[in-house]
Short mmCIF file of C-alpha atoms in Angstrom, two decimals:
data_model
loop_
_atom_site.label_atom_id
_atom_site.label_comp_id
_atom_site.label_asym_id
_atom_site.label_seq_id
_atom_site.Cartn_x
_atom_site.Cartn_y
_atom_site.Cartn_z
CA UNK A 1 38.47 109.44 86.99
CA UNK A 2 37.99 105.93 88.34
CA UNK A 3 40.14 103.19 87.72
CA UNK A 4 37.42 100.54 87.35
CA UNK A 5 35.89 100.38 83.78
CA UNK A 6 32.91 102.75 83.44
CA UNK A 7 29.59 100.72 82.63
CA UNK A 8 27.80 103.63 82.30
CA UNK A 9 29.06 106.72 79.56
CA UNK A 10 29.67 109.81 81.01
CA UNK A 11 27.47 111.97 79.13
CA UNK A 12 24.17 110.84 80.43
CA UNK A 13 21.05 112.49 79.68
CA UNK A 14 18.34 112.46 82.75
CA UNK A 15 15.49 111.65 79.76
CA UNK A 16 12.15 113.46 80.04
CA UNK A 17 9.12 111.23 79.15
CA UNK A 18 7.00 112.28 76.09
CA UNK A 19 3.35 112.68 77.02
CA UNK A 20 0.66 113.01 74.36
CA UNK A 21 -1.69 115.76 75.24
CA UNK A 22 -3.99 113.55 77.22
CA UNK A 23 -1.08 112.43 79.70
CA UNK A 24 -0.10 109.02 78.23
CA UNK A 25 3.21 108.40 77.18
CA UNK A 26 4.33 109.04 73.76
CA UNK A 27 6.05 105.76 72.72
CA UNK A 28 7.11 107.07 69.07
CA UNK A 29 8.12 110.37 70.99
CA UNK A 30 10.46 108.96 73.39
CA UNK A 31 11.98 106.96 70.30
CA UNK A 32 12.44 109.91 68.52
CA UNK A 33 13.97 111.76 71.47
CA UNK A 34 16.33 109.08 72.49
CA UNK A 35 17.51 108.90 69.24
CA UNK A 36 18.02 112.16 69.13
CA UNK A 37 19.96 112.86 72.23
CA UNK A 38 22.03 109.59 71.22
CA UNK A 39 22.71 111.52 67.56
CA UNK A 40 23.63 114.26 69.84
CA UNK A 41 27.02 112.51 71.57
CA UNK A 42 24.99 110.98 75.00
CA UNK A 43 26.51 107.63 75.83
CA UNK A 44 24.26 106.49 78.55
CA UNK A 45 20.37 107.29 78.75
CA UNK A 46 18.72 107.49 82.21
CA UNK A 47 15.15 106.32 82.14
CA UNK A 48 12.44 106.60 84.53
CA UNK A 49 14.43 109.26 86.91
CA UNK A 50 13.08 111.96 88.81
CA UNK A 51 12.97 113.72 85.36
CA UNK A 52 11.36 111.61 83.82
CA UNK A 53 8.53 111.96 86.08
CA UNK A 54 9.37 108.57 87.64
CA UNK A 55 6.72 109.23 90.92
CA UNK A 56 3.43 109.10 88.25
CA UNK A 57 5.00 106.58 85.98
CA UNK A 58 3.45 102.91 86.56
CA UNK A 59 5.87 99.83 86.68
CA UNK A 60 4.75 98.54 83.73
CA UNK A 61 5.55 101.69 81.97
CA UNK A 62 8.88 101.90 83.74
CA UNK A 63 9.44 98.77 82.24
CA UNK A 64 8.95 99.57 79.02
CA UNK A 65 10.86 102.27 79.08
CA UNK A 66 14.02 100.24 79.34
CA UNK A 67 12.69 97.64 76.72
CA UNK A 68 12.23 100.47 74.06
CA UNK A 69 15.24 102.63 75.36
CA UNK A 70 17.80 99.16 74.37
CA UNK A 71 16.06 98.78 71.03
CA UNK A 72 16.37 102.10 69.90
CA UNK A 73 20.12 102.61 71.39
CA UNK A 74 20.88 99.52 69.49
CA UNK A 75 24.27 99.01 71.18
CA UNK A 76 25.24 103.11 70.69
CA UNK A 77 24.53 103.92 74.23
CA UNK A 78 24.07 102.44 78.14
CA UNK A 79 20.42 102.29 78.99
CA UNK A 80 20.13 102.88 83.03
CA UNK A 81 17.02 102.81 84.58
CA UNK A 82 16.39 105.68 87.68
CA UNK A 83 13.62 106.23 90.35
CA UNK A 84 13.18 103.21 92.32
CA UNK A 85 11.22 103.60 95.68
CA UNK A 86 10.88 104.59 99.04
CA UNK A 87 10.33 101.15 99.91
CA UNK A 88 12.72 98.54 99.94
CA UNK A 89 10.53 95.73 98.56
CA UNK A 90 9.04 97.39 95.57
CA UNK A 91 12.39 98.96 94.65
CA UNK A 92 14.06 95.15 94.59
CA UNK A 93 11.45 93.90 92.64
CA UNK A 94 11.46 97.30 90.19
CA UNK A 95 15.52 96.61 89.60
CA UNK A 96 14.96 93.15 89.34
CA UNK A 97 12.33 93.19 86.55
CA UNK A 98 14.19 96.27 84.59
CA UNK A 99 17.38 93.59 84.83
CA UNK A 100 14.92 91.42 82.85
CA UNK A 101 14.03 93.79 80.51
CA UNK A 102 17.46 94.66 79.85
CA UNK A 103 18.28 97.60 82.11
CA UNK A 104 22.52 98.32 81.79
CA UNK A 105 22.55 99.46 85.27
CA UNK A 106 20.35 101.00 88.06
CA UNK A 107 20.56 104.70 89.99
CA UNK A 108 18.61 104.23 93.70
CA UNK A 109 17.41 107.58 94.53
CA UNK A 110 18.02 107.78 98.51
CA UNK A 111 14.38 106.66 100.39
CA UNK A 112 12.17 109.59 100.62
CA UNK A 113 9.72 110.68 102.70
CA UNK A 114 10.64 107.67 105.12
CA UNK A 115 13.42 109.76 106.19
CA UNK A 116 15.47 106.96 107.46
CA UNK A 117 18.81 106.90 110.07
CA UNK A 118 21.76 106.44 107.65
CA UNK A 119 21.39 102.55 108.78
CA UNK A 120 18.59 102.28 107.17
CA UNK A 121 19.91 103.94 103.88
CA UNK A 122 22.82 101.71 104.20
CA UNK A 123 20.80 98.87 104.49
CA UNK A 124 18.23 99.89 101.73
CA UNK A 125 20.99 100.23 99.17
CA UNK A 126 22.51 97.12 100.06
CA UNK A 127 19.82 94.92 99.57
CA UNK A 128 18.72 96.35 96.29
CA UNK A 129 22.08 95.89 95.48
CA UNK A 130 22.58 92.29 96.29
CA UNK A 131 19.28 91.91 94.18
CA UNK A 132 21.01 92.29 91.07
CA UNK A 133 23.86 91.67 89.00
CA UNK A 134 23.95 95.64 87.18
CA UNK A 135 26.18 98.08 87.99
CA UNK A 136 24.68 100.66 90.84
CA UNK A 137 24.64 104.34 91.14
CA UNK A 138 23.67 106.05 94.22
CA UNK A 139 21.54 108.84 94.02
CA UNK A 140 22.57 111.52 96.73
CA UNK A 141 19.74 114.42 96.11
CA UNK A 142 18.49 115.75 99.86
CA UNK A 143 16.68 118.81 98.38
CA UNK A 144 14.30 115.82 96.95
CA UNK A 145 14.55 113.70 99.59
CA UNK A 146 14.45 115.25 102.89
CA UNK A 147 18.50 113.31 103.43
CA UNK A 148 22.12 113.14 102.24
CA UNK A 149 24.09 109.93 101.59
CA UNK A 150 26.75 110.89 104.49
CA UNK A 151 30.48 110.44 103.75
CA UNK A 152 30.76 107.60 105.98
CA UNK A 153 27.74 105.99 104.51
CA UNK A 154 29.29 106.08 101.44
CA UNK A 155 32.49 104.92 102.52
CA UNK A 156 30.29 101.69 103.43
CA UNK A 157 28.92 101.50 100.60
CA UNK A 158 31.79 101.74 98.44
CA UNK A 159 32.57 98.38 99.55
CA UNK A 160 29.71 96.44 98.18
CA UNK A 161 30.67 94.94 94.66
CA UNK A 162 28.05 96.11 93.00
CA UNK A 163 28.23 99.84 94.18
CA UNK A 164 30.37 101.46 91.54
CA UNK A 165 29.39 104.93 91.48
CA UNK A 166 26.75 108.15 92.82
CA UNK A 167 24.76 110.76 90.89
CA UNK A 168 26.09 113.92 93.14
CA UNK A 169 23.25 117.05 93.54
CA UNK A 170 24.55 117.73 97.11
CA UNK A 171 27.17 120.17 95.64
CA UNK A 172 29.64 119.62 98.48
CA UNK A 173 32.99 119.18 96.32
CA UNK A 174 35.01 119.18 99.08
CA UNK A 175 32.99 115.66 100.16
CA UNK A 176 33.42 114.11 96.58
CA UNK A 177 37.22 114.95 96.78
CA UNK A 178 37.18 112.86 100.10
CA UNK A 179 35.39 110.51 98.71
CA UNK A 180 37.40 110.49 95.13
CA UNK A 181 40.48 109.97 97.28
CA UNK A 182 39.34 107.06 99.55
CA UNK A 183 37.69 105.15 97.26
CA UNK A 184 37.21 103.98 93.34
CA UNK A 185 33.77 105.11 93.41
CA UNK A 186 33.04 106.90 89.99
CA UNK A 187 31.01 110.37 90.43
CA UNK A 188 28.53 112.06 88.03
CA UNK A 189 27.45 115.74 88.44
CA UNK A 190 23.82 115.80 89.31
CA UNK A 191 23.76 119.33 88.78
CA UNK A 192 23.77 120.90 85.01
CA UNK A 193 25.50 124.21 86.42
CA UNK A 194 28.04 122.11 87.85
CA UNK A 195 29.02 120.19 85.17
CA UNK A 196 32.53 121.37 84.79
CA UNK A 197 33.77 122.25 88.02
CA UNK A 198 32.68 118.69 88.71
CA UNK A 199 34.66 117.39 86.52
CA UNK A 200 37.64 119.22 87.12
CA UNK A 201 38.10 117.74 90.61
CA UNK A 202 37.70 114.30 88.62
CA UNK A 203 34.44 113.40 88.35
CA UNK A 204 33.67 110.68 85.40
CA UNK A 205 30.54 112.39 83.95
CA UNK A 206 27.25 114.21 84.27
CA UNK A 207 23.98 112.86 83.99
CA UNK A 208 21.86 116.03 83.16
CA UNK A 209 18.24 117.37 82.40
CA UNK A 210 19.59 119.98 80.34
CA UNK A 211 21.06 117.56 77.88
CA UNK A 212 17.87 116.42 76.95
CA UNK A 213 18.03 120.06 74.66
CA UNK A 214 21.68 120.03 73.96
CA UNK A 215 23.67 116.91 74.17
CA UNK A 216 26.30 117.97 71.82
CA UNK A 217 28.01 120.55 74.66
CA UNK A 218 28.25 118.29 77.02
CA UNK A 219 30.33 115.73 75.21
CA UNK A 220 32.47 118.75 73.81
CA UNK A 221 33.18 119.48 77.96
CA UNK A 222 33.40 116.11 78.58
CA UNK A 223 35.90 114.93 75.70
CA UNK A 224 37.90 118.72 76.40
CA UNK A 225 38.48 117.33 79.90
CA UNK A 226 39.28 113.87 78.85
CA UNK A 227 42.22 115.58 76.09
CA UNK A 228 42.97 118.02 79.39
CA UNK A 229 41.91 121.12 76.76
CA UNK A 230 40.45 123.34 79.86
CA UNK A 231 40.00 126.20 77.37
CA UNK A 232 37.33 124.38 75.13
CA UNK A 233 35.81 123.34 77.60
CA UNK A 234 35.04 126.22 79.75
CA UNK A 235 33.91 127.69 76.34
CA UNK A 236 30.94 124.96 76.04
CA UNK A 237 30.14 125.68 79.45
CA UNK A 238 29.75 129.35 79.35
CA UNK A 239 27.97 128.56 75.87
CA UNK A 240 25.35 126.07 78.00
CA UNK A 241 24.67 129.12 81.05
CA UNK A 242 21.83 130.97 80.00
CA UNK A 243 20.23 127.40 78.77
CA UNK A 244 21.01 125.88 82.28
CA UNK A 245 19.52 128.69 84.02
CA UNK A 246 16.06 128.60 81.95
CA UNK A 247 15.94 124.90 82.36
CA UNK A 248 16.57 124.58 86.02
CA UNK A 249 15.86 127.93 88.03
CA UNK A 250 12.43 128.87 86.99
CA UNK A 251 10.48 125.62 87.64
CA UNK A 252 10.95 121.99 87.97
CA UNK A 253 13.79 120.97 85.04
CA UNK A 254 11.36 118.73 83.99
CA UNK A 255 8.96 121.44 83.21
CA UNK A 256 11.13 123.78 81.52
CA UNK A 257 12.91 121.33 79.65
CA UNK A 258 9.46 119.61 78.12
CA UNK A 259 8.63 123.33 77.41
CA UNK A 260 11.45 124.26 75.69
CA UNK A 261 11.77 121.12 73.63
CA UNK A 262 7.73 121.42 72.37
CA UNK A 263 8.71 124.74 71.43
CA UNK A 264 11.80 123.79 69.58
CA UNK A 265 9.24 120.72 67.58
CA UNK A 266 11.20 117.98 69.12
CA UNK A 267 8.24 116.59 71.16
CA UNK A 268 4.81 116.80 70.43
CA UNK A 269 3.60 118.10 73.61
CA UNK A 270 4.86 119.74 76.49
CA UNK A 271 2.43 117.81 79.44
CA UNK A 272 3.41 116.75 82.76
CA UNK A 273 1.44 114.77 84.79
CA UNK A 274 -0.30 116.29 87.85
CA UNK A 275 0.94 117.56 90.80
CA UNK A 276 3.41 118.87 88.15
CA UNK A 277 1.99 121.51 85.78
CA UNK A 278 3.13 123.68 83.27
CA UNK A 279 4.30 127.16 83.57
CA UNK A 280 2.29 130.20 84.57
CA UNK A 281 2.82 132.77 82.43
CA UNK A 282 5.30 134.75 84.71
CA UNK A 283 7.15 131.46 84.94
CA UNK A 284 7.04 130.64 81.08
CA UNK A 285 8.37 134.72 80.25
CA UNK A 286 11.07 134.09 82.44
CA UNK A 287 12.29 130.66 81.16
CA UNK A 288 11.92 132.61 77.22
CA UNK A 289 14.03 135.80 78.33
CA UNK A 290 16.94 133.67 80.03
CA UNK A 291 16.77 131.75 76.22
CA UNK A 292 16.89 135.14 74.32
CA UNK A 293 20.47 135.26 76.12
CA UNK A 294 21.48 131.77 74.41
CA UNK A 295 23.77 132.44 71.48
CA UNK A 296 24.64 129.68 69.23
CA UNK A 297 24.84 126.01 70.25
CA UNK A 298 25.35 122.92 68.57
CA UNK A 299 22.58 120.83 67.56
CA UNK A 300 20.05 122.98 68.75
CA UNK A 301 18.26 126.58 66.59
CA UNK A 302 16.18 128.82 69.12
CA UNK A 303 15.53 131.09 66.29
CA UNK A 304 13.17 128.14 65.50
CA UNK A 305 11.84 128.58 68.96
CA UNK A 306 7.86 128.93 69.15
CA UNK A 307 6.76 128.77 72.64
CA UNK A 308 3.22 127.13 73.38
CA UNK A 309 2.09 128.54 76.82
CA UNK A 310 -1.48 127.13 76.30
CA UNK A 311 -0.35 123.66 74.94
CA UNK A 312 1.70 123.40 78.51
CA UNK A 313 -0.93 125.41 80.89
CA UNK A 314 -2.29 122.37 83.16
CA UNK A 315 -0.88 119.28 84.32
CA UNK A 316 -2.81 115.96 83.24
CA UNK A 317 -4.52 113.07 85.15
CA UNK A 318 -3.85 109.75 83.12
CA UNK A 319 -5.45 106.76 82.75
CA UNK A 320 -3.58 104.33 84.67
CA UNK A 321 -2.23 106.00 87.95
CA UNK A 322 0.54 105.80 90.09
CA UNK A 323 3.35 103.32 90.59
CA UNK A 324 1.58 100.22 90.72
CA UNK A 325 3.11 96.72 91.60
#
């Protein structure tokens, strides 16, 4: 673990955003939910990232997200806001207002689509990061974005102030030891099935879609780490498997995870907005057989599990599109 202080938690949950049926977003619902991953043992809530369907979310509802997100935390958890954009401009002036509305700290996806040299990501995360006083997290995730954060880059960025830590979903551990080594950077698994190994080479936390469904795990690896109690916590993680692999092998975690909570009652509907959609039925039989394989976990009864293939069939088309300035 880092030496610097830790702004951030390190059991982080990557929060879906609760859609009504009709593809707006459920403001009592994503109360409720951050509430209840809070009551679960997260310590830091990441709004408005890739799962939370950040690319059909507008700015002003990225906004609020982070307004509501502080008042419900109430001081018992780090609000962070996620996503950002593939253009430099609109992702300073995103961070900038989400500072305003009382953002804790900021994770900058690397630029996608753009596919730029690593000077360019360099120079992207820099300036975003001069644009604001919050604590940064880099977002290394090339299976999203076309390109890695390369170890030298990050030995750059390391150096900037504000730069404290990255989200890792490269899965190169040999890099993040490097990179552990050479600088103070703190690292968060990006990837829910690599939780533990992740932190076992000395990573600081997670920040995970499967946590959304079952916070309470996580902080039992996380706090079995911190006490050096390897036993309990390769318990929780062989307890969270089967859950990790209906969430996030099937379809997009985002997906699964919406379907899985509707099912459990915690949301009131499992919609994503279009291109996503919900599961096919070959998809959603999947997702329920790897969750007849989950045995007991805290915080969370599957035997209360009522799957809704219709209520998720679709994706929807809302209002307001796109990520307006």
């Amino acid at each position: 673990m880092s030496n610097i202080q830790n702004p951030f938690g390190q059991v982080l949950v990557a929060l879906v955003t609760p859609f009504t049926a009709d593809g707006e977003v459920d403001w009592p619902g994503v109360e409720k939910h951050i509430d209840d991953c809070i009551r679960q043992g997260a310590d830091g809530i990441v709004v408005t990232g890739t799962t939370g369907e950040t690319s059909t979310l507008t700015d002003p509802e990225k906004l609020r997200l982070v307004e509501v997100g502080k008042s419900v935390a109430d001081g018992r958890a780090k609000i962070i806001t996620g996503g950002g954009s593939n253009e430099t401009a609109h992702a300073i002036q995103l961070y900038k207002a989400s500072e305003k509305a009382g953002a804790d700290g900021v994770m900058i996806v690397t630029p996608y689509y753009n596919k730029p040299t690593q000077a360019g990501v360099l120079t992207h995360f820099r300036m975003i990061a001069d644009a604001t006083d919050l604590p940064v997290i880099l977002y290394d995730i090339p299976g999203r974005t076309g390109i890695p954060i390369k170890y030298e880059t990050i030995l750059r960025a390391a150096k900037h102030p504000n730069i404290v830590a990255v989200k890792d979903a490269k899965g190169d551990f040999s890099e993040v030891s490097r990179v552990l080594n050479q600088t103070d950077l703190m690292y968060f698994s990006g990837d829910d099935s690599n939780v533990l190994p992740h932190l076992a080479i000395g990573a600081t936390g997670l920040i995970g879609v499967t946590a959304n469904i079952a916070a309470a795990p996580y902080r039992t690896i996380v706090d079995a780490v911190n006490a050096g109690d390897l036993k309990t916590a390769t318990a929780a993680h062989q307890q969270l498997e089967p859950l990790v692999r209906a969430v996030m092998t099937h379809v997009p975690g985002t997906v699964a995870a919406k379907y899985i909570l509707h099912g459990l009652g915690r949301i009131s509907s499992p919609r994503v907005r279009l291109p996503l959609v919900g599961p096919e039925d070959s998809e959603a039989a999947l997702i329920e057989d790897e969750l007849s394989l989950v045995g007991e976990i805290p915080g969370v009864d599957f035997s209360r599990f009522r799957p809704d293939r219709n209520a998720a069939a679709g994706g929807a088309l809302p209002k307001v599109h796109g990520t307006t300035r």
